[in-house]
Tab-separated table of C-alpha atoms in Angstrom:
chain	number	residue	atom	x	y	z
A	70	PRO	CA	-155.388	16.907	9.403
A	71	SER	CA	-153.033	15.676	6.352
A	72	GLY	CA	-153.110	11.837	6.571
A	73	VAL	CA	-149.222	12.035	7.402
A	74	GLU	CA	-148.307	10.158	10.236
A	75	GLY	CA	-145.795	12.141	12.312
A	76	GLY	CA	-146.013	15.153	10.036
A	77	THR	CA	-144.857	18.152	11.337
A	78	LEU	CA	-146.442	21.512	9.148
A	79	HIS	CA	-144.791	24.020	7.885
A	80	LEU	CA	-147.658	27.113	6.799
A	81	VAL	CA	-147.980	30.078	5.112
A	82	ASP	CA	-147.567	33.224	8.182
A	83	GLY	CA	-150.547	34.918	7.486
A	84	ASP	CA	-153.667	36.010	5.714
A	85	TYR	CA	-154.227	36.405	2.555
A	86	ASP	CA	-157.707	36.241	-0.359
A	87	TYR	CA	-158.044	33.266	-1.979
A	88	TYR	CA	-158.396	34.537	-5.849
A	89	HIS	CA	-159.630	31.975	-8.388
A	90	TYR	CA	-161.145	32.027	-12.054
A	91	MET	CA	-164.311	33.647	-12.626
A	92	GLN	CA	-163.452	36.222	-9.748
A	93	ASP	CA	-164.636	40.164	-10.401
A	94	ARG	CA	-167.039	38.304	-13.524
A	95	PHE	CA	-163.921	38.285	-15.726
A	96	ASP	CA	-163.414	34.957	-17.495
A	97	ASP	CA	-160.617	33.539	-17.313
A	98	ASN	CA	-161.311	29.818	-17.575
A	99	GLY	CA	-158.708	27.271	-19.139
A	100	TRP	CA	-155.602	30.330	-19.277
A	101	GLY	CA	-156.058	32.736	-16.117
A	102	CYS	CA	-154.672	29.837	-12.932
A	103	ALA	CA	-150.404	31.515	-12.661
A	104	TYR	CA	-152.612	35.425	-12.735
A	105	ARG	CA	-155.051	34.717	-10.180
A	106	SER	CA	-152.133	32.971	-7.710
A	107	PHE	CA	-150.284	36.036	-8.323
A	108	GLN	CA	-153.741	38.417	-7.308
A	109	THR	CA	-153.233	35.861	-4.374
A	110	ILE	CA	-149.503	36.072	-3.181
A	111	PHE	CA	-150.115	39.974	-4.115
A	112	SER	CA	-153.709	39.960	-1.500
A	113	TYR	CA	-150.658	38.079	0.938
A	114	LEU	CA	-147.768	40.677	1.090
A	115	SER	CA	-150.852	44.117	1.097
A	116	LEU	CA	-152.649	42.272	4.131
A	117	GLN	CA	-149.722	42.202	6.055
A	118	GLY	CA	-148.191	45.695	4.698
A	119	PHE	CA	-145.409	44.171	3.304
A	120	VAL	CA	-146.576	46.845	0.035
A	121	ARG	CA	-148.954	49.442	-0.846
A	122	GLY	CA	-151.369	49.094	-3.234
A	123	GLY	CA	-155.101	49.006	-2.691
A	124	HIS	CA	-155.680	46.205	-5.153
A	125	ALA	CA	-154.253	43.922	-6.816
A	126	PRO	CA	-153.711	43.557	-10.190
A	127	THR	CA	-155.868	43.448	-13.424
A	128	HIS	CA	-155.029	40.631	-16.257
A	129	ALA	CA	-155.037	43.817	-18.149
A	130	GLU	CA	-152.108	45.184	-15.761
A	131	ILE	CA	-150.373	42.252	-15.675
A	132	GLN	CA	-149.867	42.028	-18.890
A	133	GLU	CA	-149.080	44.860	-19.857
A	134	THR	CA	-146.442	45.361	-17.224
A	135	LEU	CA	-144.711	42.252	-18.109
A	136	VAL	CA	-144.748	43.575	-22.063
A	137	ARG	CA	-143.160	46.476	-20.986
A	138	VAL	CA	-140.543	44.418	-19.030
A	139	ASP	CA	-140.308	41.113	-20.204
A	140	GLY	CA	-140.151	42.237	-23.826
A	141	LYS	CA	-143.392	40.782	-24.491
A	142	PRO	CA	-145.658	41.734	-27.917
A	143	PRO	CA	-148.020	44.441	-27.231
A	144	SER	CA	-150.712	41.665	-28.628
A	145	PHE	CA	-149.569	40.017	-25.414
A	146	VAL	CA	-152.425	42.224	-23.762
A	147	GLY	CA	-155.363	41.961	-24.055
A	148	SER	CA	-155.017	38.120	-25.181
A	149	LYS	CA	-155.820	34.579	-23.565
A	150	GLN	CA	-151.772	33.322	-23.278
A	151	TRP	CA	-150.462	32.420	-20.217
A	152	ILE	CA	-148.037	32.516	-18.003
A	153	GLY	CA	-145.051	30.589	-15.021
A	154	SER	CA	-143.276	31.424	-12.447
A	155	PHE	CA	-141.022	33.351	-14.524
A	156	GLU	CA	-143.017	35.530	-15.045
A	157	ILE	CA	-144.088	35.600	-11.246
A	158	CYS	CA	-141.527	36.561	-10.391
A	159	MET	CA	-140.235	39.467	-12.547
A	160	LEU	CA	-143.858	41.070	-11.469
A	161	LEU	CA	-143.507	40.775	-7.639
A	162	ASN	CA	-140.278	42.085	-8.864
A	163	ASP	CA	-141.166	45.061	-10.728
A	164	LEU	CA	-144.143	46.266	-9.111
A	165	PHE	CA	-142.630	45.674	-5.450
A	166	GLY	CA	-139.592	45.545	-5.256
A	167	ILE	CA	-139.656	41.504	-4.003
A	168	GLU	CA	-137.171	39.419	-4.061
A	169	SER	CA	-138.301	35.435	-5.140
A	170	LYS	CA	-136.508	32.492	-4.831
A	171	LEU	CA	-136.951	30.328	-8.080
A	172	ILE	CA	-136.868	26.737	-7.240
A	173	THR	CA	-136.488	24.684	-10.279
A	174	VAL	CA	-137.923	20.210	-10.649
A	175	ASN	CA	-137.112	18.446	-13.643
A	176	GLN	CA	-140.019	17.050	-12.785
A	177	GLY	CA	-142.723	16.657	-11.265
A	178	SER	CA	-141.827	13.078	-9.821
A	179	GLU	CA	-138.575	14.943	-7.857
A	180	LEU	CA	-141.482	17.051	-6.440
A	181	PRO	CA	-140.619	15.641	-2.838
A	182	GLY	CA	-136.739	16.152	-3.187
A	183	LYS	CA	-137.605	20.164	-2.176
A	184	ALA	CA	-139.663	19.069	0.591
A	185	ARG	CA	-136.720	20.302	3.177
A	186	GLU	CA	-136.829	23.672	1.404
A	187	LEU	CA	-140.399	24.311	1.250
A	188	ALA	CA	-140.170	23.694	5.105
A	189	ALA	CA	-137.551	26.541	5.442
A	190	HIS	CA	-139.443	28.589	2.986
A	191	PHE	CA	-142.032	28.537	5.434
A	192	ASP	CA	-140.830	28.523	8.713
A	193	GLN	CA	-138.775	31.201	7.710
A	194	GLN	CA	-140.255	34.004	4.970
A	195	GLY	CA	-144.107	32.043	5.477
A	196	THR	CA	-145.146	33.249	1.728
A	197	PRO	CA	-147.221	31.740	-0.478
A	198	VAL	CA	-145.583	30.028	-3.280
A	199	MET	CA	-146.876	29.471	-6.875
A	200	ILE	CA	-145.439	26.855	-9.048
A	201	GLY	CA	-146.239	26.386	-12.551
A	202	GLY	CA	-144.592	25.596	-15.602
A	203	GLY	CA	-145.708	22.928	-17.724
A	204	VAL	CA	-148.512	22.576	-17.171
A	205	LEU	CA	-151.238	24.376	-15.095
A	206	ALA	CA	-150.759	26.864	-12.109
A	207	HIS	CA	-150.768	26.410	-8.188
A	208	THR	CA	-150.123	28.405	-5.324
A	209	ILE	CA	-148.823	25.971	-2.505
A	210	ILE	CA	-149.395	27.400	0.954
A	211	GLY	CA	-148.208	24.451	3.516
A	212	ILE	CA	-146.624	21.221	3.966
A	213	ASP	CA	-146.791	18.813	6.441
A	214	TYR	CA	-142.935	16.827	6.132
A	215	ASN	CA	-141.706	14.213	7.780
A	216	GLU	CA	-138.009	14.128	7.961
A	217	LEU	CA	-136.908	10.508	9.226
A	218	THR	CA	-139.785	9.161	6.372
A	219	GLY	CA	-139.829	11.665	3.152
A	220	ARG	CA	-143.524	11.284	3.389
A	221	LEU	CA	-145.363	15.174	2.623
A	222	LYS	CA	-148.529	16.178	1.270
A	223	LEU	CA	-149.099	19.712	0.086
A	224	LEU	CA	-152.405	21.963	1.099
A	225	ILE	CA	-153.338	23.995	-2.299
A	226	LEU	CA	-155.235	26.119	-2.673
A	227	ASP	CA	-156.748	25.086	-6.698
A	228	PRO	CA	-156.839	28.994	-8.917
A	229	HIS	CA	-159.164	26.339	-11.268
A	230	PHE	CA	-162.542	27.035	-8.793
A	231	THR	CA	-165.116	28.988	-10.993
A	232	GLY	CA	-167.728	28.632	-7.994
A	233	GLY	CA	-169.007	31.271	-5.864
A	234	ASP	CA	-167.219	31.820	-2.735
A	235	THR	CA	-168.054	29.427	-0.436
A	236	LEU	CA	-165.708	28.093	2.337
A	237	LYS	CA	-167.619	25.241	2.801
A	238	THR	CA	-167.825	24.437	-1.380
A	239	ILE	CA	-164.252	24.762	-1.573
A	240	GLN	CA	-162.459	22.872	1.560
A	241	ASP	CA	-165.101	19.280	0.730
A	242	LYS	CA	-164.867	19.513	-3.019
A	243	GLY	CA	-161.242	20.091	-2.338
A	244	TRP	CA	-160.564	23.155	-3.701
A	245	CYS	CA	-158.247	23.969	-0.816
A	246	GLY	CA	-156.873	20.489	0.634
A	247	TRP	CA	-154.092	18.391	1.640
A	248	LYS	CA	-151.741	16.582	-2.057
A	249	ASP	CA	-149.716	13.889	-2.155
A	250	PRO	CA	-146.727	14.598	-4.329
A	251	SER	CA	-148.959	12.824	-6.959
A	252	PHE	CA	-151.459	15.525	-7.224
A	253	PHE	CA	-148.465	16.853	-9.776
A	254	VAL	CA	-147.696	14.891	-13.181
A	255	ALA	CA	-144.982	13.637	-13.024
A	256	THR	CA	-143.236	14.061	-16.446
A	257	ALA	CA	-143.260	17.400	-16.248
A	258	ASN	CA	-141.388	20.105	-14.510
A	259	TYR	CA	-141.733	22.936	-12.996
A	260	ASN	CA	-140.973	26.332	-11.035
A	261	LEU	CA	-141.669	26.676	-7.725
A	262	CYS	CA	-141.740	30.803	-7.090
A	263	CYS	CA	-140.826	31.410	-2.818
A	264	PRO	CA	-141.356	35.828	-2.692
A	265	GLN	CA	-138.714	36.290	-0.047
A	266	ARG	CA	-139.726	38.730	3.212
A	267	PRO	CA	-138.769	42.129	2.103
A	268	ALA	CA	-136.113	43.277	4.774
A	269	GLY	CA	-136.956	45.560	8.309
A	270	PHE	CA	-140.048	42.477	8.178
A	271	PHE	CA	-138.947	38.961	9.733
């Protein structure tokens, strides 16, 4: 339980794989969090049959795509440059034809004001949400929200984990767990990439 008294759960609808730092023997510690969040979203879309593709795009493939569609310089490929929510939206659209809704929060302290919109996203679309911006990227896979009191917690899948894929460790250490809105930096801006289900999959 999240600890939100009288809250209603709104969760990802379907299976996904958890992608995080250092997987596939690739060292992206310190810069690859949004790439891993994108791979988690890809796994969800693939496992639901929304997209076709055998493997999650690699960091290099992601960078090559952004050079082509976002005008990034060729030197971007092979770099350790961060990407954000705008790039994730572009990748989903270009590679898989998946549209996304972008929610903008000028300050992390304003995130609770988007609780109703996030709850509706999980109820209607059910897809994982990538949140990023001026700071680190995370994947949101649910919200527990009490509309009357305004209290909420977010279920966060944290791509910054560097250990082995042991479920007990991931859960016990909070790498997948319920977080207060204060988990996010109050003064930082955030953008939330909310992938939309393809037509015919509702």
